Amino acid sequence: MNNHASGFSIIDVLSYLRNPHYTTPERRSLLSNAKYMLWSYIMCAIGILIAGCVILTIDYSIVTYLHIDSIYQQIRSTNTGVREAFGSYAFVVVVFVVPILEELIFRLPLDLRRGSIALGVTLLFFRFVNGGLLVADFSKFFYWLGVALSIFLFAVVYILLPKGFLSDIQTKYFKYWYYFIVLAFGLVHISNIKHIEFNYILFYPLFVMPQIIMSIFISNIRMKRGFVWGIALHALINGISFIL
């Protein structure tokens, strides 16, 4: 599918995925960028729907034949828990706060700047040691320990990451960095599964196919149109999913 007004083409998206390379975002009009984002959403939604059908089939099979708890239902339960935890603020958190934080972690480092990578690594580290970026208990020692360790980690990564190494990645090995970012975004969502059983660990990546598809389209628009449009597409996906 090719939309000349926006410059979007699913063939171009797949071609870039096959051979990603470092590029600076194109300078386009607001309307052109908005159309590109809309077409990206439509193609992404189709991909997610197909992935959803595959996931439901796999989930039914493992529940029926392996007699384990539904992985799909565990993920749904986690998503429902987020709504309950934030109450009336859930829409704002899911549609605005989460996309910004996740894009800072995963898509900002695609610019291969030391500060961007240090920030992404730090936020991801704090997410896991603190049990979430939006969890705060100022009265607990371990919360402040996590903050201190995160600040220290930022400084270490920023200081020790060689500029020459980043330059080599940009010119020679960018595709591997790009693939790492695309997959990491999806795989980190395995943490949404409440009960991880290592005997079935190979099944779990299949259940984050929607997030990997999201990551493909968000990473594409981030490189083609800029970081802000990656956030916007992420917010659009989350917003419509939240409403539905």
Tab-separated table of C-alpha atoms in Angstrom:
chain	number	residue	atom	x	y	z
A	1	MET	CA	0.000	0.000	0.000
A	2	ASN	CA	1.431	3.375	-1.027
A	3	ASN	CA	0.060	6.764	-0.007
A	4	HIS	CA	1.851	9.416	-2.055
A	5	ALA	CA	0.528	12.387	-0.064
A	6	SER	CA	2.084	11.133	3.164
A	7	GLY	CA	5.069	9.329	1.673
A	8	PHE	CA	4.029	6.143	3.474
A	9	SER	CA	4.534	2.791	1.804
A	10	ILE	CA	4.325	-0.579	3.512
A	11	ILE	CA	6.940	-1.782	1.020
A	12	ASP	CA	9.296	0.959	2.222
A	13	VAL	CA	8.654	-0.031	5.841
A	14	LEU	CA	9.506	-3.659	5.110
A	15	SER	CA	12.480	-2.658	2.959
A	16	TYR	CA	13.872	-0.513	5.774
A	17	LEU	CA	13.290	-3.345	8.237
A	18	ARG	CA	15.245	-5.689	5.969
A	19	ASN	CA	18.165	-3.272	5.746
A	20	PRO	CA	17.935	-0.506	8.377
A	21	HIS	CA	20.491	2.280	8.184
A	22	TYR	CA	21.126	5.421	10.175
A	23	THR	CA	19.326	8.393	8.719
A	24	THR	CA	18.211	11.818	9.851
A	25	PRO	CA	14.429	12.397	9.875
A	26	GLU	CA	12.888	13.917	6.767
A	27	ARG	CA	11.628	17.483	6.962
A	28	ARG	CA	7.951	17.256	6.073
A	29	SER	CA	4.850	19.299	6.789
A	30	LEU	CA	2.757	18.642	9.873
A	31	LEU	CA	-0.050	17.280	7.679
A	32	SER	CA	2.301	14.929	5.830
A	33	ASN	CA	3.715	13.603	9.102
A	34	ALA	CA	0.228	13.156	10.556
A	35	LYS	CA	-0.868	11.179	7.486
A	36	TYR	CA	2.276	9.052	7.705
A	37	MET	CA	1.458	8.333	11.340
A	38	LEU	CA	-2.151	7.434	10.485
A	39	TRP	CA	-1.114	5.006	7.742
A	40	SER	CA	1.482	3.534	10.081
A	41	TYR	CA	-1.244	2.981	12.653
A	42	ILE	CA	-3.560	1.296	10.142
A	43	MET	CA	-0.867	-1.129	8.961
A	44	CYS	CA	0.270	-1.743	12.531
A	45	ALA	CA	-3.304	-2.456	13.649
A	46	ILE	CA	-3.737	-5.002	10.855
A	47	GLY	CA	-0.515	-6.704	11.907
A	48	ILE	CA	-1.576	-6.752	15.552
A	49	LEU	CA	-4.980	-8.241	14.663
A	50	ILE	CA	-3.298	-11.051	12.735
A	51	ALA	CA	-0.847	-11.616	15.596
A	52	GLY	CA	-3.769	-11.655	18.029
A	53	CYS	CA	-5.453	-14.480	16.117
A	54	VAL	CA	-2.211	-16.461	16.172
A	55	ILE	CA	-1.782	-15.830	19.908
A	56	LEU	CA	-5.317	-16.983	20.727
A	57	THR	CA	-4.742	-20.174	18.748
A	58	ILE	CA	-1.446	-20.852	20.526
A	59	ASP	CA	-2.947	-20.024	23.915
A	60	TYR	CA	-5.872	-22.386	23.354
A	61	SER	CA	-3.476	-25.140	22.330
A	62	ILE	CA	-1.159	-24.851	25.335
A	63	VAL	CA	-4.066	-24.626	27.788
A	64	THR	CA	-5.754	-27.642	26.206
A	65	TYR	CA	-2.759	-29.884	25.636
A	66	LEU	CA	-0.147	-28.711	28.161
A	67	HIS	CA	-2.681	-27.900	30.896
A	68	ILE	CA	-1.055	-24.653	32.018
A	69	ASP	CA	-2.712	-21.350	32.896
A	70	SER	CA	-3.698	-19.139	29.992
A	71	ILE	CA	-0.786	-16.819	29.221
A	72	TYR	CA	-3.113	-14.529	27.292
A	73	GLN	CA	-5.375	-14.124	30.319
A	74	GLN	CA	-2.379	-13.348	32.532
A	75	ILE	CA	-1.388	-10.513	30.213
A	76	ARG	CA	-4.963	-9.208	30.129
A	77	SER	CA	-5.068	-9.326	33.919
A	78	THR	CA	-1.904	-7.225	34.124
A	79	ASN	CA	-3.337	-4.634	31.734
A	80	THR	CA	-6.562	-4.503	33.754
A	81	GLY	CA	-4.495	-4.061	36.906
A	82	VAL	CA	-2.890	-0.933	35.446
A	83	ARG	CA	-6.315	0.620	34.905
A	84	GLU	CA	-7.358	-0.222	38.443
A	85	ALA	CA	-4.111	1.046	39.962
A	86	PHE	CA	-4.369	4.508	38.401
A	87	GLY	CA	-8.155	4.827	38.475
A	88	SER	CA	-9.393	7.993	36.801
A	89	TYR	CA	-5.829	8.850	35.745
A	90	ALA	CA	-5.384	5.568	33.854
A	91	PHE	CA	-6.114	7.099	30.441
A	92	VAL	CA	-3.530	9.844	30.932
A	93	VAL	CA	-0.943	7.354	32.178
A	94	VAL	CA	-1.492	4.782	29.420
A	95	VAL	CA	-1.868	7.228	26.536
A	96	PHE	CA	0.609	9.963	27.448
A	97	VAL	CA	2.985	9.044	30.272
A	98	VAL	CA	3.803	5.450	29.303
A	99	PRO	CA	4.535	6.210	25.616
A	100	ILE	CA	6.898	9.034	26.568
A	101	LEU	CA	8.774	6.904	29.103
A	102	GLU	CA	9.000	3.854	26.835
A	103	GLU	CA	10.156	5.929	23.878
A	104	LEU	CA	12.859	7.519	26.036
A	105	ILE	CA	14.042	4.015	26.917
A	106	PHE	CA	13.870	2.359	23.521
A	107	ARG	CA	13.638	4.802	20.614
A	108	LEU	CA	15.644	7.790	21.826
A	109	PRO	CA	18.881	5.713	21.872
A	110	LEU	CA	18.500	5.150	18.123
A	111	ASP	CA	20.229	8.527	17.704
A	112	LEU	CA	23.357	6.858	19.179
A	113	ARG	CA	24.187	9.748	21.475
A	114	ARG	CA	25.804	8.966	24.806
A	115	GLY	CA	23.202	10.900	26.779
A	116	SER	CA	20.314	9.163	25.020
A	117	ILE	CA	21.730	5.683	25.594
A	118	ALA	CA	22.637	6.465	29.201
A	119	LEU	CA	19.108	7.740	29.864
A	120	GLY	CA	17.493	4.713	28.215
A	121	VAL	CA	19.649	2.233	30.141
A	122	THR	CA	19.042	4.088	33.406
A	123	LEU	CA	15.263	4.220	33.041
A	124	LEU	CA	15.108	0.542	32.097
A	125	PHE	CA	17.294	-0.374	35.082
A	126	PHE	CA	15.111	1.652	37.459
A	127	ARG	CA	11.963	0.101	35.966
A	128	PHE	CA	13.077	-3.346	37.056
A	129	VAL	CA	14.761	-2.602	40.393
A	130	ASN	CA	11.851	-0.420	41.502
A	131	GLY	CA	9.074	-2.606	40.103
A	132	GLY	CA	7.985	0.136	37.692
A	133	LEU	CA	8.802	3.703	36.697
A	134	LEU	CA	5.550	5.033	38.138
A	135	VAL	CA	5.907	3.289	41.488
A	136	ALA	CA	7.181	5.557	44.244
A	137	ASP	CA	7.396	4.998	47.983
A	138	PHE	CA	9.502	7.835	49.333
A	139	SER	CA	9.495	6.330	52.824
A	140	LYS	CA	11.373	3.184	51.789
A	141	PHE	CA	15.145	2.935	51.859
A	142	PHE	CA	15.255	0.641	48.813
A	143	TYR	CA	13.419	3.209	46.692
A	144	TRP	CA	16.131	5.784	47.335
A	145	LEU	CA	18.801	3.132	46.885
A	146	GLY	CA	17.339	2.431	43.451
A	147	VAL	CA	17.389	6.154	42.640
A	148	ALA	CA	21.021	6.461	43.757
A	149	LEU	CA	22.101	3.400	41.774
A	150	SER	CA	20.278	4.700	38.709
A	151	ILE	CA	22.032	8.069	38.886
A	152	PHE	CA	25.364	6.287	39.307
A	153	LEU	CA	24.595	4.025	36.337
A	154	PHE	CA	23.749	7.028	34.153
A	155	ALA	CA	27.091	8.635	34.978
A	156	VAL	CA	29.034	5.420	34.341
A	157	VAL	CA	27.407	4.750	30.968
A	158	TYR	CA	27.731	8.376	29.865
A	159	ILE	CA	31.391	8.645	30.844
A	160	LEU	CA	32.614	5.225	29.722
A	161	LEU	CA	30.736	4.869	26.432
A	162	PRO	CA	33.325	5.722	23.735
A	163	LYS	CA	32.235	8.114	20.998
A	164	GLY	CA	34.292	6.144	18.494
A	165	PHE	CA	32.353	2.993	19.330
A	166	LEU	CA	29.039	4.787	18.757
A	167	SER	CA	30.346	6.174	15.484
A	168	ASP	CA	31.215	2.642	14.331
A	169	ILE	CA	27.719	1.432	15.201
A	170	GLN	CA	26.199	4.323	13.257
A	171	THR	CA	28.225	3.689	10.105
A	172	LYS	CA	28.907	-0.071	10.164
A	173	TYR	CA	26.612	-1.921	12.554
A	174	PHE	CA	23.460	0.163	12.814
A	175	LYS	CA	21.193	-2.632	11.592
A	176	TYR	CA	22.126	-4.785	14.596
A	177	TRP	CA	21.466	-1.927	17.000
A	178	TYR	CA	18.129	-1.292	15.284
A	179	TYR	CA	17.100	-4.956	15.511
A	180	PHE	CA	18.141	-5.058	19.157
A	181	ILE	CA	15.927	-2.048	19.956
A	182	VAL	CA	12.959	-3.448	18.009
A	183	LEU	CA	13.141	-6.821	19.755
A	184	ALA	CA	14.011	-5.470	23.208
A	185	PHE	CA	10.854	-3.348	23.272
A	186	GLY	CA	8.742	-6.409	22.587
A	187	LEU	CA	10.568	-8.847	24.834
A	188	VAL	CA	10.539	-6.547	27.864
A	189	HIS	CA	6.745	-6.903	27.833
A	190	ILE	CA	7.159	-10.537	28.817
A	191	SER	CA	7.308	-9.048	32.319
A	192	ASN	CA	3.532	-8.507	31.968
A	193	ILE	CA	3.090	-12.267	32.374
A	194	LYS	CA	2.374	-12.832	36.046
A	195	HIS	CA	3.672	-16.369	36.473
A	196	ILE	CA	6.775	-17.139	34.468
A	197	GLU	CA	7.434	-20.864	34.151
A	198	PHE	CA	10.860	-21.529	32.675
A	199	ASN	CA	9.745	-24.871	31.235
A	200	TYR	CA	7.627	-22.884	28.780
A	201	ILE	CA	9.982	-19.937	28.253
A	202	LEU	CA	10.085	-20.477	24.478
A	203	PHE	CA	6.355	-19.749	24.235
A	204	TYR	CA	6.542	-16.312	25.836
A	205	PRO	CA	8.106	-14.385	22.908
A	206	LEU	CA	5.139	-15.471	20.786
A	207	PHE	CA	2.813	-13.627	23.157
A	208	VAL	CA	4.594	-10.305	22.680
A	209	MET	CA	4.268	-10.381	18.881
A	210	PRO	CA	1.876	-7.386	19.014
A	211	GLN	CA	4.507	-5.335	20.855
A	212	ILE	CA	7.193	-6.380	18.376
A	213	ILE	CA	4.944	-5.320	15.496
A	214	MET	CA	4.328	-2.031	17.302
A	215	SER	CA	8.070	-1.623	17.709
A	216	ILE	CA	8.675	-2.134	13.987
A	217	PHE	CA	6.297	0.667	13.000
A	218	ILE	CA	7.235	3.037	15.824
A	219	SER	CA	10.959	2.581	15.154
A	220	ASN	CA	10.342	3.179	11.453
A	221	ILE	CA	8.484	6.452	11.937
A	222	ARG	CA	11.004	7.527	14.573
A	223	MET	CA	13.844	7.184	12.045
A	224	LYS	CA	11.892	8.580	9.081
A	225	ARG	CA	9.984	11.459	10.724
A	226	GLY	CA	11.546	12.011	14.139
A	227	PHE	CA	11.381	11.024	17.794
A	228	VAL	CA	8.238	13.059	18.552
A	229	TRP	CA	6.281	11.203	15.864
A	230	GLY	CA	7.338	7.910	17.413
A	231	ILE	CA	5.790	9.065	20.678
A	232	ALA	CA	2.674	10.229	18.827
A	233	LEU	CA	2.194	6.862	17.090
A	234	HIS	CA	2.775	5.012	20.365
A	235	ALA	CA	0.201	7.232	22.077
A	236	LEU	CA	-2.305	6.673	19.247
A	237	ILE	CA	-1.920	2.887	19.473
A	238	ASN	CA	-2.289	2.914	23.263
A	239	GLY	CA	-5.182	5.354	23.162
A	240	ILE	CA	-7.322	3.410	20.715
A	241	SER	CA	-6.495	0.126	22.483
A	242	PHE	CA	-7.501	1.698	25.801
A	243	ILE	CA	-10.824	2.910	24.440
A	244	LEU	CA	-11.626	-0.390	22.750
